[in-house]
Coordinates of C-alpha atoms in Angstrom, one line a residue:
Q1 CA -99.7 -0.9 76.4
V2 CA -100.3 -0.4 72.6
P3 CA -103.5 -2.6 72.4
N4 CA -105.1 -0.7 75.3
I5 CA -104.2 2.7 73.7
I6 CA -105.7 1.6 70.4
K7 CA -108.8 0.3 72.1
A8 CA -109.4 3.7 73.8
L9 CA -108.6 5.7 70.6
H10 CA -110.8 3.5 68.3
K11 CA -114.0 4.9 69.7
Q12 CA -112.7 8.5 69.7
L13 CA -111.7 8.4 66.0
K14 CA -115.4 8.2 65.0
E15 CA -116.4 11.1 67.4
K16 CA -117.9 14.2 65.9
S17 CA -115.5 16.3 68.0
I18 CA -112.7 17.5 65.8
K19 CA -110.5 18.4 68.8
S20 CA -110.6 14.8 70.2
R21 CA -109.8 13.3 66.8
Q22 CA -106.8 15.7 66.3
G23 CA -105.6 14.6 69.7
C24 CA -105.9 11.0 68.7
F25 CA -103.9 11.5 65.5
S26 CA -101.2 13.4 67.3
L27 CA -100.8 10.6 69.9
L28 CA -100.8 7.9 67.1
T29 CA -98.2 9.9 65.1
E30 CA -95.9 9.9 68.2
L31 CA -96.5 6.2 68.7
A32 CA -95.7 5.2 65.1
S33 CA -92.5 7.4 65.1
V34 CA -91.2 6.1 68.5
L35 CA -92.0 2.4 68.0
P36 CA -91.9 1.6 64.2
G37 CA -94.0 -1.4 63.3
C38 CA -96.1 -1.2 66.6
L39 CA -99.4 -0.5 64.8
A40 CA -99.1 -3.3 62.3
D41 CA -101.7 -5.5 64.0
H42 CA -104.0 -2.6 64.7
T43 CA -104.2 -1.2 61.1
P44 CA -107.6 -2.7 60.4
A45 CA -109.0 -0.8 63.5
L46 CA -107.4 2.5 62.4
I47 CA -108.2 2.6 58.6
P48 CA -112.0 3.4 59.0
G49 CA -111.1 6.4 61.3
I50 CA -108.6 7.7 58.8
V51 CA -111.0 7.4 55.9
F52 CA -113.7 9.0 57.9
S53 CA -111.5 12.0 58.8
L54 CA -110.4 12.4 55.2
A55 CA -113.8 12.1 53.6
D56 CA -116.0 14.0 56.0
K57 CA -116.7 17.3 54.3
S58 CA -117.6 19.0 57.6
N59 CA -114.0 18.7 58.8
S60 CA -111.8 21.7 59.1
S61 CA -108.7 21.8 56.8
N62 CA -106.4 21.2 59.8
M63 CA -108.2 18.0 60.6
R64 CA -107.5 16.6 57.2
I65 CA -103.9 17.8 57.2
D66 CA -103.3 16.1 60.6
T67 CA -104.9 12.9 59.3
L68 CA -102.7 12.9 56.2
S69 CA -99.5 13.7 58.1
F70 CA -100.3 10.7 60.5
L71 CA -101.0 8.5 57.5
H72 CA -97.6 9.5 56.0
V73 CA -95.8 8.5 59.3
L74 CA -97.7 5.3 59.5
L75 CA -96.8 4.3 55.9
C76 CA -93.1 5.2 56.4
N77 CA -92.8 3.1 59.6
H78 CA -94.5 -0.1 58.7
Q79 CA -94.0 -2.9 56.2
P80 CA -95.8 -2.6 52.9
E81 CA -97.8 -5.9 53.3
V82 CA -99.6 -4.4 56.4
F83 CA -101.5 -2.0 54.1
H84 CA -102.2 -4.2 51.0
P85 CA -105.6 -5.3 52.3
H86 CA -106.6 -1.6 52.9
V87 CA -105.4 0.1 49.6
K88 CA -108.8 -0.1 48.1
A89 CA -110.4 1.7 51.1
L90 CA -107.6 4.3 51.5
L91 CA -106.7 5.3 47.9
P92 CA -109.9 7.1 46.8
S93 CA -109.9 9.5 49.8
V94 CA -106.1 10.3 49.4
V95 CA -106.6 10.9 45.7
A96 CA -109.5 13.2 46.4
C97 CA -107.2 15.2 48.7
I98 CA -104.7 15.7 45.8
G99 CA -107.5 17.6 44.0
D100 CA -108.4 19.7 47.1
P101 CA -108.4 23.5 46.4
F102 CA -106.4 24.2 49.6
Y103 CA -102.7 23.9 48.7
K104 CA -101.6 22.6 52.1
I105 CA -104.0 19.6 51.8
T106 CA -102.8 18.9 48.3
S107 CA -99.2 19.1 49.4
E108 CA -99.7 16.6 52.3
A109 CA -101.7 14.3 50.0
L110 CA -98.9 14.2 47.4
L111 CA -96.4 13.2 50.1
V112 CA -98.7 10.4 51.3
T113 CA -99.3 9.3 47.6
Q114 CA -95.5 9.1 47.1
Q115 CA -95.2 6.8 50.1
L116 CA -98.3 4.8 49.0
V117 CA -96.6 4.1 45.6
K118 CA -93.7 2.4 47.5
V119 CA -96.2 0.4 49.4
L120 CA -98.2 -0.7 46.3
R121 CA -95.1 -2.2 44.7
P122 CA -92.0 -2.4 46.8
L123 CA -89.2 -3.1 44.3
D124 CA -86.6 -4.2 46.9
K125 CA -88.3 -7.5 47.8
P126 CA -90.7 -10.0 46.2
C127 CA -94.3 -8.9 46.5
N128 CA -97.5 -10.7 45.2
F129 CA -99.8 -7.7 45.4
D130 CA -101.1 -6.5 42.0
A131 CA -100.6 -2.8 41.8
K132 CA -101.8 -2.4 38.2
P133 CA -105.5 -1.7 38.9
Y134 CA -104.6 1.3 41.1
V135 CA -102.4 3.1 38.6
K136 CA -105.4 4.7 36.9
D137 CA -106.5 6.2 40.2
L138 CA -103.0 7.5 41.2
F139 CA -101.7 8.8 37.9
P140 CA -104.2 11.3 36.6
G141 CA -104.6 13.3 39.9
T142 CA -100.8 13.6 40.2
L143 CA -100.4 14.4 36.5
K144 CA -102.9 17.2 36.8
R145 CA -100.8 18.8 39.6
L146 CA -97.6 18.2 37.7
K147 CA -99.0 20.1 34.6
A148 CA -100.4 23.0 36.5
A149 CA -98.2 26.1 36.2
D150 CA -100.2 28.5 38.6
I151 CA -99.8 26.5 41.8
D152 CA -97.9 26.9 45.1
Q153 CA -94.1 26.2 45.0
E154 CA -94.4 23.4 47.6
V155 CA -97.1 21.7 45.6
K156 CA -95.1 22.0 42.4
E157 CA -92.1 20.3 44.0
R158 CA -94.1 17.5 45.7
A159 CA -95.9 16.8 42.4
I160 CA -92.6 16.3 40.7
S161 CA -91.2 14.1 43.5
C162 CA -94.5 12.1 43.6
M163 CA -94.6 11.5 39.8
G164 CA -90.9 10.5 39.9
Q165 CA -91.8 7.8 42.4
I166 CA -94.8 6.7 40.3
I167 CA -92.5 6.2 37.3
Y168 CA -89.8 4.6 39.4
N169 CA -92.2 1.9 40.9
L170 CA -94.9 1.7 38.2
G171 CA -93.3 3.0 35.0
D172 CA -94.0 -0.2 33.1
H173 CA -97.7 0.2 33.7
L174 CA -97.9 3.7 32.2
S175 CA -97.7 2.6 28.5
T176 CA -98.4 5.6 26.3
D177 CA -98.6 8.1 29.2
L178 CA -94.9 7.6 30.0
Q179 CA -93.2 9.7 27.3
P180 CA -95.5 12.8 27.5
T181 CA -94.9 12.8 31.3
L182 CA -91.1 12.6 30.8
K183 CA -91.4 15.6 28.4
I184 CA -93.0 17.6 31.3
F185 CA -90.0 16.7 33.4
L186 CA -87.8 18.2 30.7
E187 CA -89.8 21.5 30.9
R188 CA -89.5 21.5 34.7
L189 CA -85.7 21.0 34.3
K190 CA -85.5 24.3 32.3
N191 CA -87.3 26.3 35.1
E192 CA -85.0 27.7 37.8
I193 CA -87.6 27.2 40.5
T194 CA -88.2 23.5 39.9
R195 CA -84.9 22.3 38.5
L196 CA -83.3 21.0 41.7
T197 CA -86.4 18.8 42.5
T198 CA -86.6 17.6 38.9
V199 CA -82.9 16.6 38.9
K200 CA -83.6 14.5 42.1
A201 CA -86.7 12.9 40.5
L202 CA -84.8 12.1 37.3
T203 CA -82.0 10.5 39.4
L204 CA -84.6 8.3 41.0
I205 CA -86.2 7.3 37.7
A206 CA -82.8 6.5 36.1
S207 CA -82.0 4.2 39.0
S208 CA -85.3 2.2 38.7
P209 CA -84.8 -1.5 38.2
L210 CA -87.7 -1.3 35.7
K211 CA -85.2 0.2 33.2
I212 CA -87.4 3.1 32.2
D213 CA -86.8 4.2 28.6
L214 CA -85.3 7.7 28.9
R215 CA -83.9 8.0 25.4
P216 CA -86.4 10.5 24.1
I217 CA -85.3 13.1 26.7
L218 CA -81.6 12.4 27.0
G219 CA -80.5 14.3 23.9
E220 CA -82.0 17.5 25.2
G221 CA -81.6 16.7 28.9
L222 CA -77.9 16.0 29.1
P223 CA -76.7 19.5 27.9
I224 CA -79.1 21.1 30.4
L225 CA -77.7 19.0 33.2
A226 CA -74.1 19.8 32.1
S227 CA -75.0 23.5 32.3
F228 CA -76.1 23.1 35.9
L229 CA -72.5 22.2 36.9
R230 CA -71.6 25.8 36.1
K231 CA -74.3 27.3 38.4
N232 CA -73.4 28.7 41.8
Q233 CA -75.9 26.6 43.7
R234 CA -74.0 23.9 45.6
A235 CA -77.0 21.5 46.1
L236 CA -77.8 21.7 42.4
K237 CA -74.2 20.8 41.5
L238 CA -74.1 17.8 43.8
S239 CA -77.5 16.5 42.7
T240 CA -76.6 16.9 39.1
L241 CA -73.4 14.9 39.5
N242 CA -75.4 12.1 41.1
A243 CA -77.9 12.2 38.3
L244 CA -75.1 12.1 35.6
D245 CA -73.4 9.2 37.4
I246 CA -76.6 7.1 37.4
L247 CA -77.3 8.0 33.8
V248 CA -73.8 6.9 32.7
K249 CA -74.0 3.7 34.7
N250 CA -77.5 2.7 33.5
Y251 CA -77.9 4.3 30.0
S252 CA -74.4 4.1 28.6
D253 CA -75.7 2.5 25.3
S254 CA -78.1 5.5 24.7
L255 CA -75.5 8.3 25.3
K256 CA -73.4 9.6 22.4
P257 CA -69.8 10.6 22.9
A258 CA -70.6 14.2 22.0
M259 CA -73.1 14.3 24.9
I260 CA -70.5 13.0 27.3
E261 CA -67.9 15.5 26.1
A262 CA -70.2 18.4 26.8
V263 CA -70.3 17.2 30.4
L264 CA -66.6 16.5 30.6
T265 CA -65.5 20.0 29.9
E266 CA -67.4 21.2 33.0
L267 CA -65.6 18.9 35.4
P268 CA -62.0 20.2 36.0
V269 CA -63.3 23.4 37.6
L270 CA -65.2 21.4 40.2
I271 CA -62.1 19.7 41.6
T272 CA -60.7 22.1 44.2
E273 CA -59.7 22.0 47.8
N274 CA -62.2 24.8 48.5
D275 CA -65.0 22.3 48.5
M276 CA -63.9 18.8 49.2
H277 CA -67.3 17.2 49.0
V278 CA -68.1 18.5 45.5
S279 CA -64.6 17.4 44.5
Q280 CA -65.2 13.9 45.9
V281 CA -68.5 13.5 44.1
T282 CA -66.9 14.8 40.8
I283 CA -64.1 12.3 41.1
M284 CA -66.5 9.5 41.8
F285 CA -68.3 10.4 38.6
L286 CA -65.0 10.5 36.7
T287 CA -64.3 7.0 38.0
T288 CA -67.6 5.8 36.5
L289 CA -66.7 7.5 33.2
A290 CA -63.2 5.9 33.2
K291 CA -64.9 2.4 33.5
V292 CA -67.8 3.0 31.0
Y293 CA -66.2 5.4 28.5
P294 CA -62.4 5.0 28.8
S295 CA -61.8 6.7 25.4
C296 CA -63.6 9.9 26.5
I297 CA -61.4 10.2 29.6
S298 CA -58.2 10.3 27.6
K299 CA -59.4 13.6 26.1
I300 CA -59.5 15.5 29.3
S301 CA -57.1 13.5 31.4
G302 CA -54.6 16.3 31.3
S303 CA -56.7 19.1 32.8
V304 CA -58.5 16.8 35.3
L305 CA -55.3 15.2 36.5
A306 CA -53.6 18.5 37.1
E307 CA -56.4 19.4 39.5
I308 CA -56.4 15.9 41.1
F309 CA -52.6 16.0 41.7
Q310 CA -53.0 19.4 43.3
L311 CA -55.6 17.8 45.7
V312 CA -53.3 14.9 46.5
H313 CA -50.6 17.4 47.5
S314 CA -53.1 19.4 49.6
P315 CA -52.9 19.3 53.5
L316 CA -56.8 19.2 53.5
L317 CA -57.3 15.9 51.7
Q318 CA -58.5 12.9 53.7
G319 CA -61.4 10.5 54.2
G320 CA -64.0 10.1 51.5
A321 CA -62.3 12.5 49.0
L322 CA -59.0 10.6 49.3
N323 CA -60.7 7.2 48.8
A324 CA -62.5 8.6 45.7
I325 CA -59.1 9.7 44.2
I326 CA -57.6 6.2 45.0
D327 CA -60.5 4.5 43.2
F328 CA -60.2 6.9 40.2
F329 CA -56.4 6.2 39.8
Q330 CA -57.1 2.5 39.9
A331 CA -59.8 2.8 37.3
L332 CA -57.7 5.1 35.2
V333 CA -54.6 2.9 35.1
L334 CA -56.8 -0.1 34.1
T335 CA -58.3 1.7 31.1
K336 CA -55.0 1.3 29.2
T337 CA -56.2 4.1 26.8
A338 CA -55.3 7.2 28.9
A339 CA -52.1 9.1 27.9
M340 CA -50.9 8.4 31.5
G341 CA -49.8 4.9 32.3
Y342 CA -48.6 3.5 35.6
S343 CA -45.1 4.9 35.6
E344 CA -46.2 8.4 34.5
L345 CA -48.8 8.6 37.2
V346 CA -46.4 7.5 39.9
K347 CA -43.9 10.0 38.6
Q348 CA -46.4 12.9 38.7
L349 CA -47.6 11.9 42.2
T350 CA -44.2 11.8 43.7
A351 CA -42.6 14.7 41.7
P352 CA -43.0 17.4 44.4
V353 CA -41.2 15.2 47.0
Y354 CA -38.3 14.4 44.7
S355 CA -37.9 17.9 43.3
S356 CA -37.9 19.4 46.9
A357 CA -35.3 16.7 47.8
A358 CA -33.1 17.8 44.9
A359 CA -33.1 21.3 46.4
G360 CA -32.0 19.7 49.7
A361 CA -35.0 20.9 51.6
S362 CA -36.6 19.0 54.4
L363 CA -40.4 18.2 54.4
T364 CA -41.8 20.9 52.1
L365 CA -45.3 19.5 51.7
H366 CA -47.7 19.1 54.6
K367 CA -47.4 15.8 56.5
Q368 CA -50.9 14.8 55.3
A369 CA -49.8 15.0 51.7
Y370 CA -47.1 12.3 52.2
H371 CA -49.8 10.0 53.5
S372 CA -52.1 10.8 50.5
I373 CA -49.3 10.3 48.0
S374 CA -48.2 7.0 49.5
K375 CA -51.8 5.7 49.6
C376 CA -52.3 6.6 45.9
V377 CA -49.0 5.0 44.7
A378 CA -49.8 1.9 46.8
A379 CA -53.3 1.7 45.1
L380 CA -51.7 2.0 41.7
S381 CA -49.3 -0.9 42.6
S382 CA -52.1 -3.1 43.7
A383 CA -54.0 -2.4 40.5
C384 CA -50.8 -3.3 38.5
P385 CA -49.3 -6.3 40.3
K386 CA -46.6 -6.7 37.5
E387 CA -45.2 -3.2 38.2
A388 CA -45.4 -3.4 42.0
P389 CA -42.2 -5.3 42.8
A390 CA -40.0 -2.8 40.9
T391 CA -41.7 0.1 42.8
V392 CA -41.2 -1.6 46.2
N393 CA -37.5 -2.1 45.3
Q394 CA -37.1 1.5 44.2
F395 CA -38.5 2.7 47.6
V396 CA -36.3 0.3 49.6
Q397 CA -33.3 1.7 47.7
D398 CA -34.4 5.2 48.4
V399 CA -34.5 4.5 52.2
K400 CA -31.1 2.9 52.1
S401 CA -29.3 5.5 50.0
P402 CA -27.4 8.0 52.2
K403 CA -28.2 10.6 49.5
S404 CA -31.9 10.5 50.1
S405 CA -33.4 13.5 51.8
P406 CA -35.7 13.1 54.8
A407 CA -38.7 13.9 52.6
V408 CA -37.9 11.0 50.2
Q409 CA -37.3 8.7 53.2
V410 CA -40.6 9.6 54.8
L411 CA -42.5 9.0 51.6
A412 CA -40.7 5.7 51.0
F413 CA -41.5 4.4 54.5
L414 CA -45.2 5.4 54.3
F415 CA -45.5 3.7 50.9
L416 CA -43.9 0.5 52.3
A417 CA -46.3 0.7 55.2
E418 CA -49.3 0.9 52.8
V419 CA -48.1 -2.1 50.7
G420 CA -46.8 -4.1 53.6
R421 CA -50.2 -4.0 55.5
T422 CA -51.8 -6.1 52.8
T423 CA -48.9 -7.9 51.1
N424 CA -46.3 -10.1 52.7
L425 CA -43.0 -8.3 52.1
G426 CA -40.9 -11.2 53.4
A427 CA -39.0 -11.3 50.1
Q428 CA -37.4 -7.9 51.0
R429 CA -34.7 -9.5 53.1
E430 CA -33.0 -6.2 54.0
L431 CA -36.1 -4.3 54.9
R432 CA -36.0 -5.0 58.7
A433 CA -32.4 -3.8 59.0
V434 CA -33.1 -0.7 56.9
I435 CA -36.1 0.3 59.1
L436 CA -34.1 -0.2 62.4
E437 CA -31.3 1.8 61.0
A438 CA -33.7 4.7 60.3
F439 CA -34.7 4.7 64.1
A440 CA -31.3 6.4 64.6
S441 CA -32.0 9.1 62.0
P442 CA -31.6 12.7 63.1
S443 CA -35.0 13.6 61.6
E444 CA -38.0 13.0 63.9
E445 CA -40.3 12.7 60.9
V446 CA -38.1 9.9 59.4
K447 CA -38.1 8.0 62.8
S448 CA -41.9 8.2 63.1
A449 CA -42.4 7.1 59.5
A450 CA -40.1 4.2 60.0
A451 CA -42.0 3.1 63.2
Y452 CA -45.2 3.3 61.2
A453 CA -43.7 1.2 58.4
L454 CA -42.4 -1.4 60.8
G455 CA -45.9 -1.8 62.4
N456 CA -47.7 -2.1 59.1
V457 CA -45.2 -4.4 57.5
S458 CA -45.4 -6.6 60.6
A459 CA -49.2 -6.7 60.3
G460 CA -48.8 -8.2 56.8
N461 CA -46.3 -10.8 58.1
L462 CA -47.0 -11.5 61.8
K463 CA -45.2 -14.8 62.0
E464 CA -41.8 -13.4 60.9
Y465 CA -42.0 -9.8 62.4
L466 CA -44.0 -9.8 65.6
P467 CA -41.8 -12.1 67.8
F468 CA -38.8 -10.1 66.6
M469 CA -40.5 -6.8 67.5
L470 CA -41.5 -8.0 71.0
K471 CA -37.9 -9.2 71.6
E472 CA -36.6 -5.8 70.5
I473 CA -39.0 -3.9 72.8
G474 CA -37.7 -5.9 75.7
S475 CA -34.0 -5.5 74.9
Q476 CA -33.6 -2.1 73.3
P477 CA -34.5 0.7 75.9
K478 CA -33.4 3.4 73.5
R479 CA -35.7 2.3 70.7
Q480 CA -38.5 1.3 73.0
Y481 CA -40.8 4.4 72.4
L482 CA -40.6 4.0 68.6
L483 CA -41.1 0.2 68.8
L484 CA -44.2 0.6 70.9
H485 CA -45.6 2.9 68.3
S486 CA -44.9 0.1 65.8
L487 CA -46.7 -2.4 68.1
K488 CA -49.7 0.0 68.2
E489 CA -49.9 -0.1 64.4
V490 CA -49.7 -4.0 64.4
I491 CA -52.6 -4.2 66.9
S492 CA -54.7 -1.6 65.0
S493 CA -54.1 -3.2 61.6
S494 CA -54.3 -6.9 62.2
P495 CA -57.5 -9.0 62.2
A496 CA -58.4 -10.3 65.7
D497 CA -58.0 -14.0 64.8
S498 CA -54.5 -13.7 63.4
L499 CA -53.4 -11.7 66.6
A500 CA -54.9 -14.2 69.0
P501 CA -51.8 -16.5 69.3
Y502 CA -49.7 -13.5 70.3
V503 CA -52.1 -11.8 72.8
E504 CA -50.5 -13.3 76.0
D505 CA -47.0 -12.3 75.0
I506 CA -48.0 -8.8 74.1
W507 CA -50.1 -8.4 77.2
A508 CA -47.3 -9.5 79.5
L509 CA -44.8 -7.2 77.7
L510 CA -47.1 -4.1 78.0
F511 CA -47.7 -4.6 81.7
K512 CA -43.9 -4.6 82.1
H513 CA -43.8 -1.1 80.8
C514 CA -46.9 0.4 82.2
E515 CA -45.1 1.9 85.2
C516 CA -42.5 3.6 83.0
T517 CA -41.5 7.1 84.3
E518 CA -41.8 8.6 80.8
E519 CA -45.4 9.8 80.3
G520 CA -45.1 9.6 76.5
T521 CA -44.2 5.9 76.7
R522 CA -47.0 5.2 79.2
N523 CA -49.5 6.8 76.8
V524 CA -48.5 4.6 73.9
V525 CA -48.6 1.5 76.2
A526 CA -52.1 2.5 77.3
E527 CA -53.3 2.9 73.7
C528 CA -51.8 -0.6 72.9
L529 CA -53.6 -2.1 75.9
G530 CA -56.9 -0.5 75.0
K531 CA -56.8 -1.7 71.4
L532 CA -55.6 -5.2 72.4
T533 CA -58.5 -5.5 74.8
L534 CA -60.8 -5.2 71.8
V535 CA -59.4 -8.4 70.4
N536 CA -61.0 -10.5 73.1
P537 CA -63.0 -8.2 75.4
A538 CA -64.8 -10.9 77.5
E539 CA -61.4 -12.3 78.8
L540 CA -59.2 -9.2 78.7
L541 CA -61.5 -6.5 80.1
P542 CA -61.8 -8.1 83.6
R543 CA -58.0 -8.6 83.6
L544 CA -57.5 -4.9 82.8
R545 CA -60.0 -4.0 85.6
K546 CA -58.0 -6.1 88.1
Q547 CA -54.9 -4.0 87.4
L548 CA -56.7 -0.9 88.9
S549 CA -55.8 -2.2 92.3
A550 CA -52.1 -2.2 91.3
G551 CA -49.7 -0.6 93.7
S552 CA -48.1 2.1 91.5
P553 CA -50.2 5.2 90.6
H554 CA -48.4 5.2 87.2
A555 CA -49.8 1.7 86.5
R556 CA -53.3 2.7 87.6
S557 CA -53.3 5.8 85.4
T558 CA -52.1 3.7 82.4
V559 CA -55.1 1.3 82.9
V560 CA -57.5 4.2 83.1
T561 CA -56.1 5.7 79.9
A562 CA -56.3 2.3 78.2
I563 CA -60.1 2.2 78.8
K564 CA -60.3 5.4 76.8
F565 CA -59.0 3.5 73.7
T566 CA -61.6 0.7 74.1
I567 CA -64.3 3.2 73.3
T568 CA -64.7 3.5 69.5
D569 CA -67.0 5.3 67.0
Q570 CA -68.6 2.1 65.7
P571 CA -70.6 -0.4 67.8
Q572 CA -68.3 -3.2 69.2
P573 CA -68.8 -6.4 71.2
I574 CA -67.1 -4.7 74.2
D575 CA -69.8 -2.0 74.5
A576 CA -72.1 -4.1 76.6
L577 CA -69.2 -5.1 78.9
L578 CA -68.1 -1.5 79.4
K579 CA -71.4 -0.6 80.9
G580 CA -70.6 -2.8 83.9
C581 CA -67.2 -1.2 84.4
I582 CA -67.7 2.5 83.9
G583 CA -69.5 4.5 86.5

């Protein structure tokens, strides 16, 4: 259809009627958005119409704005090389629009120019196009808008973003113009109205593979950035943290310890459970600092760690923020300079659990906190392999000891699960017996943590643990519910190829239990079946479907529930097969 549409529009684009041309551009904008890349072969036919609509002085402002906004969509949705033959024709009319007295046209033209810069010299792949001759056309028009103080807010912001892009992609062609332009950025950083846009533009420039020389503005710029971390504007805090992170990664040799320390003092306040995302970005920045400036970190480790420990013990911590903390602890323990070494960190992390245990209380922290602590301690163990065996022993002893409170046992099992998933704990001979013994504990939390531990330890050592687990499920009706939970963990945590030899045995066992009268047990069986089907969907989904004709309503409902667990957030090979089954 596309060639026919373009053929029909080609004539219309040269029409005198503004209405027809606006209609054409509106249709083309939709086309380029819906089918990215579809206009690549037709660009030569479209360029004359675009230039005509931009250059024709008799046009209304709206006509030029519509043309520019189509050109922006076109540039965003096609490969750079499509436009290289046409830069010479396009550029003069776009640059002329930057100088237009009507602010809306200027604003759209700056947006198009920013995209054109990426087209002229894409830095993410090899490109033979020589962009240098066009810098003298692009730069002065944008600079004029960047310098102007008495212009519309939108134009100000787009001029800053556009110049940021020019320096990112073409900074090495600007020679003596570069430093004066960076000085203007410094001025814009001090202005409340333009500071956020400037921080984003500086982040872009600092990440340029051209290694732009930012030294002349860092001395004055870094304290200004540090002061933004105190401001009440959330977007500004987040953008500033990103900017600082890039600067520390790429300009570490140009930053003085005093500059870094000014930034460090602002960080502890940002780590709080009231805003998990700001905390996460702050901790990611601290991780960068721990790798690049280990000596600076030791100066604030006390105040920052106090806040981080509080987050670890918070019921709200999960996902990205938890992963950021794990990375930070691993980076911190490897710096070897911080006041806190491995044993001190482990002690501080687990302190609330042991102190509440001493008071004889049950689980005083929220359940989520035990998962967070265990993940952090396991991450420290994997960063310090020499220390790990002693920690594993310590937790195995904690589980065995009749004096251990339920809280300590839960933490120990969760830790063993984290370590066992990735490390073969076969050397811990008594572990299996210790876990099974905990299945008889009076505390529901301990039982469930033990089942979780058994599943994860089995995933790290399938050969030894899985046949044993399957045998136990068949022969121990009392423990069956907990053991099925362990099996669910094995299926979720093991890679498909290592599970493959056991699929038939697991499948047969699960179908033995899918008619169980206990609804709770049937639900766990269904989850196991659904997740197991994902291991080999082409073979197992038809077999699951066949069971829908089973005699017992219990068995049929288990199969229907199992299908629910084959549907996941991420695309999977089973998705195409499910289309044929559902409906």
